[in-house]
Amino acid sequence: MKPVTVPHFIEAKRKGRKLSMVTAYDYQWAGLFDEAGVDGVLVGDTLGMVVQGRSTTLPVTLEQMIYHGEIVSRAVQRALVVVDMPFLTYQVSIEQAISNAGRILKETTASAVKLEGGVNQAHTIKALTNADIPVMAHVGLKPQSIHKLGSLGRIQRDKTQLLEDAHAAEEAGAFAIVLEMIPRSIAEQITQELTIPTIGIGAGAACDGQVLVSNDMLGLTPSFNPKFLKKYADLRKIGIEATRAYVEEV
Ligand code: KIV
């Protein structure tokens, strides 16, 4: 079994092969997703919400991402593992960004980091890429900007800004780019214009790949029901029914 690498992501775009990604935070689920054949596993900072029960991703720390990133990387044999850089681990200075991203790669054995930003983080993406740290960029809705935006969940419609962000990320050296919550027509245009793969979430089917938060996709977050989200199972119901059966038997 050949492991998926950063060049494979770029090659997939060239060959028109779609890329599938899901988030994972622990050993068992990461191994299961890998066995099911996903191309990429993202250790997302959604960790803060789906695992820690917080209302935003902001409190997540570098140490927590490294802890979960190492566990996930150990479980995954084939898929490309990408670890999110949490809030304020790459925005303060280039030196800090390189040092923190370097720690992620060294201590987790993941292959790449992801950070939120386009034009505003192009200098950081460039510096990390120059240090041989592959970067997946993330534009459109940026959950770490929640206080600037006021709320999450709203579609980002500023076409000029979105195009500029996507091009800036590619020019700075990003090997792929997440497009979150943007109109499908803009996602399609970005996908056509860029040579690196676009990975959409709430951005339509024209992207080169898709990423979903696994807990949402598996039906473990019943109150989160955005239009784009397809639930492939209702594991919460199954878990409650199984536990009730156990309680009754006891
Ligand atoms: O943190 C995360 O899980 C993400 C996905 C929503 C793409 O960034």
XYZ file of C-alpha atoms and ligand atoms in Angstrom:
258
model
C 0.000 0.000 0.000
C 1.567 3.255 -1.193
C 1.142 6.216 1.189
C -0.525 9.329 -0.247
C 1.960 12.201 -0.447
C 1.805 15.931 -1.127
C 2.864 15.424 -4.804
C 0.029 12.862 -5.138
C -2.472 15.597 -4.236
C -1.153 17.839 -7.011
C -1.032 14.911 -9.456
C -4.664 14.040 -8.613
C -5.696 17.508 -9.768
C -3.734 17.129 -12.996
C -5.391 13.788 -13.680
C -8.874 15.003 -12.711
C -9.162 12.489 -9.848
C -11.289 13.751 -6.940
C -9.805 13.848 -3.437
C -11.723 12.834 -0.312
C -10.800 14.075 3.167
C -12.337 13.773 6.621
C -11.303 15.040 10.008
C -10.089 12.674 12.736
C -8.923 13.248 16.272
C -8.219 9.776 17.696
C -6.621 6.413 16.890
C -9.661 4.230 16.235
C -11.544 6.597 13.952
C -8.405 7.639 12.089
C -7.598 3.978 11.387
C -11.165 3.316 10.254
C -11.212 6.290 7.856
C -7.846 5.230 6.454
C -9.062 1.655 5.923
C -12.162 3.051 4.173
C -9.876 4.703 1.614
C -9.922 8.459 2.226
C -7.074 10.341 0.542
C -6.489 12.721 3.421
C -7.110 12.888 7.158
C -7.273 16.348 8.667
C -6.604 16.762 12.363
C -8.749 19.883 12.419
C -8.928 22.475 15.129
C -12.664 21.652 15.094
C -11.217 19.454 17.837
C -12.216 22.347 20.093
C -15.870 21.958 19.184
C -16.538 18.297 18.451
C -14.141 16.757 20.972
C -13.805 19.407 23.667
C -17.383 20.740 23.533
C -16.388 24.393 23.127
C -18.275 26.953 21.033
C -15.284 28.052 18.899
C -11.903 26.731 17.755
C -9.991 29.573 19.431
C -9.042 27.902 22.745
C -7.308 24.952 21.024
C -3.591 24.891 21.807
C -0.523 23.776 19.875
C 0.134 21.071 22.490
C -3.368 19.660 21.982
C -2.977 19.596 18.196
C 0.370 17.820 18.558
C -1.133 15.311 21.024
C -4.021 14.426 18.681
C -1.894 14.742 15.533
C 0.573 12.153 16.832
C -2.217 9.705 17.734
C -3.907 10.092 14.340
C -0.633 9.836 12.389
C 0.199 6.576 14.184
C -3.142 5.071 13.117
C -2.977 6.112 9.467
C -1.057 3.873 7.054
C -2.039 5.358 3.682
C -3.825 8.724 3.764
C -2.059 12.084 3.851
C -2.247 13.466 7.395
C -2.613 17.248 7.691
C -2.655 19.021 11.069
C -4.301 22.397 11.670
C -2.239 25.230 13.133
C -4.397 26.678 15.914
C -5.228 30.344 16.460
C -2.172 32.548 17.177
C 0.406 29.853 16.467
C 1.284 31.342 13.048
C 0.024 34.941 13.121
C 2.516 36.464 15.590
C 5.756 36.131 13.616
C 7.354 34.112 10.829
C 9.872 32.670 13.313
C 7.086 31.421 15.562
C 5.141 30.027 12.606
C 8.153 28.034 11.356
C 8.988 26.824 14.837
C 5.393 25.751 15.593
C 4.776 24.141 12.195
C 8.154 22.409 12.502
C 7.140 21.003 15.899
C 3.917 19.681 14.368
C 5.770 17.824 11.607
C 8.553 16.551 13.887
C 6.399 15.472 16.827
C 3.360 14.065 14.992
C 4.968 12.676 11.787
C 2.119 14.309 9.819
C 3.010 15.411 6.275
C 1.602 18.940 6.215
C 0.009 21.745 8.184
C -3.104 23.783 7.410
C -3.583 27.448 8.235
C -6.378 29.943 7.647
C -5.621 32.795 5.268
C -4.852 33.868 1.719
C -3.431 37.309 0.946
C -2.965 38.095 4.657
C -0.938 34.909 5.296
C 0.912 34.669 1.978
C 4.210 35.658 3.622
C 3.792 32.888 6.214
C 2.825 30.269 3.624
C 5.919 31.248 1.635
C 8.228 31.045 4.637
C 6.891 27.638 5.691
C 7.132 26.297 2.146
C 10.725 27.588 1.926
C 11.426 25.646 5.116
C 10.081 22.502 3.360
C 6.901 22.456 5.425
C 3.968 21.729 3.078
C 1.019 24.047 3.649
C -2.676 23.571 2.915
C -4.280 27.029 2.885
C -7.870 27.710 3.979
C -9.945 30.582 2.568
C -13.593 31.636 2.510
C -15.126 31.173 5.922
C -12.280 31.191 8.436
C -13.551 29.943 11.798
C -10.568 31.468 13.631
C -11.874 34.903 12.545
C -15.167 34.441 14.388
C -14.855 37.619 16.446
C -14.100 39.697 13.364
C -17.036 38.110 11.480
C -19.484 38.210 14.395
C -20.791 34.723 13.665
C -19.988 31.603 11.665
C -22.071 29.781 9.090
C -22.552 32.693 6.722
C -21.534 32.195 3.069
C -18.553 34.343 2.051
C -19.512 36.134 -1.177
C -16.768 38.701 -1.869
C -15.634 37.303 -5.233
C -12.655 39.637 -5.695
C -11.325 38.877 -2.223
C -11.848 35.124 -2.591
C -10.053 35.023 -5.953
C -7.194 37.141 -4.612
C -6.865 34.937 -1.524
C -6.830 31.719 -3.544
C -4.242 33.004 -6.016
C -2.081 34.452 -3.230
C -2.060 31.073 -1.450
C -1.038 29.244 -4.627
C 1.636 31.795 -5.519
C 3.046 31.587 -1.980
C 3.516 27.830 -2.407
C 0.478 26.160 -0.821
C 0.041 22.615 -2.223
C -3.758 22.630 -1.755
C -6.443 24.960 -0.527
C -9.619 24.466 1.501
C -12.579 26.551 0.264
C -15.113 26.841 3.088
C -18.669 28.148 2.634
C -18.349 30.007 -0.631
C -20.781 30.100 -3.589
C -20.340 27.128 -5.915
C -19.804 29.394 -8.974
C -16.845 31.125 -7.301
C -15.450 27.773 -6.100
C -15.723 26.504 -9.672
C -13.853 29.531 -11.052
C -11.094 29.193 -8.436
C -10.830 25.466 -9.181
C -10.438 26.190 -12.905
C -7.870 28.949 -12.386
C -5.582 27.231 -9.851
C -3.115 24.429 -10.554
C -3.289 23.178 -6.934
C -6.303 21.144 -5.748
C -9.247 22.898 -4.111
C -10.856 20.991 -1.248
C -14.381 22.216 -0.613
C -16.646 22.253 2.402
C -19.946 23.940 1.637
C -18.472 25.117 -1.672
C -20.240 22.868 -4.201
C -19.282 19.793 -6.168
C -16.937 21.454 -8.679
C -14.008 21.497 -6.243
C -11.156 19.038 -6.803
C -12.002 17.342 -3.514
C -14.198 17.533 -0.450
C -13.579 17.591 3.282
C -16.146 16.934 6.008
C -15.953 17.027 9.773
C -16.323 13.315 10.520
C -18.534 13.761 13.587
C -20.986 15.796 11.463
C -20.901 13.358 8.542
C -21.577 10.405 10.855
C -24.520 12.044 12.615
C -22.896 12.666 15.987
C -23.715 16.399 16.054
C -27.541 16.492 15.749
C -27.936 20.249 16.203
C -25.528 21.081 13.335
C -27.522 20.894 10.099
C -26.173 23.239 7.415
C -27.620 22.751 3.912
C -24.380 21.406 2.467
C -23.953 18.680 5.076
C -24.892 15.174 4.004
C -25.133 12.812 6.974
C -23.989 9.365 5.885
C -25.057 7.656 9.128
C -26.908 8.336 12.378
C -24.341 7.054 14.829
C -25.770 9.057 17.728
C -29.050 7.147 17.449
C -27.233 3.819 17.132
C -25.066 4.642 20.173
C -28.045 5.648 22.324
C -30.055 2.574 21.326
C -27.133 0.224 21.992
C -26.436 1.802 25.391
C -30.128 1.660 26.341
C -30.176 -2.041 25.436
C -27.131 -2.592 27.643
C -28.668 -0.641 30.552
C -31.837 -2.686 30.311
C -30.009 -5.977 30.174
C -27.950 -5.075 33.242
O -10.820 22.359 11.599
C -11.427 21.736 10.704
O -11.987 20.655 10.921
C -11.458 22.328 9.373
C -12.434 21.762 8.389
C -13.787 22.341 8.639
C -11.992 21.985 6.999
O -10.764 23.246 9.108
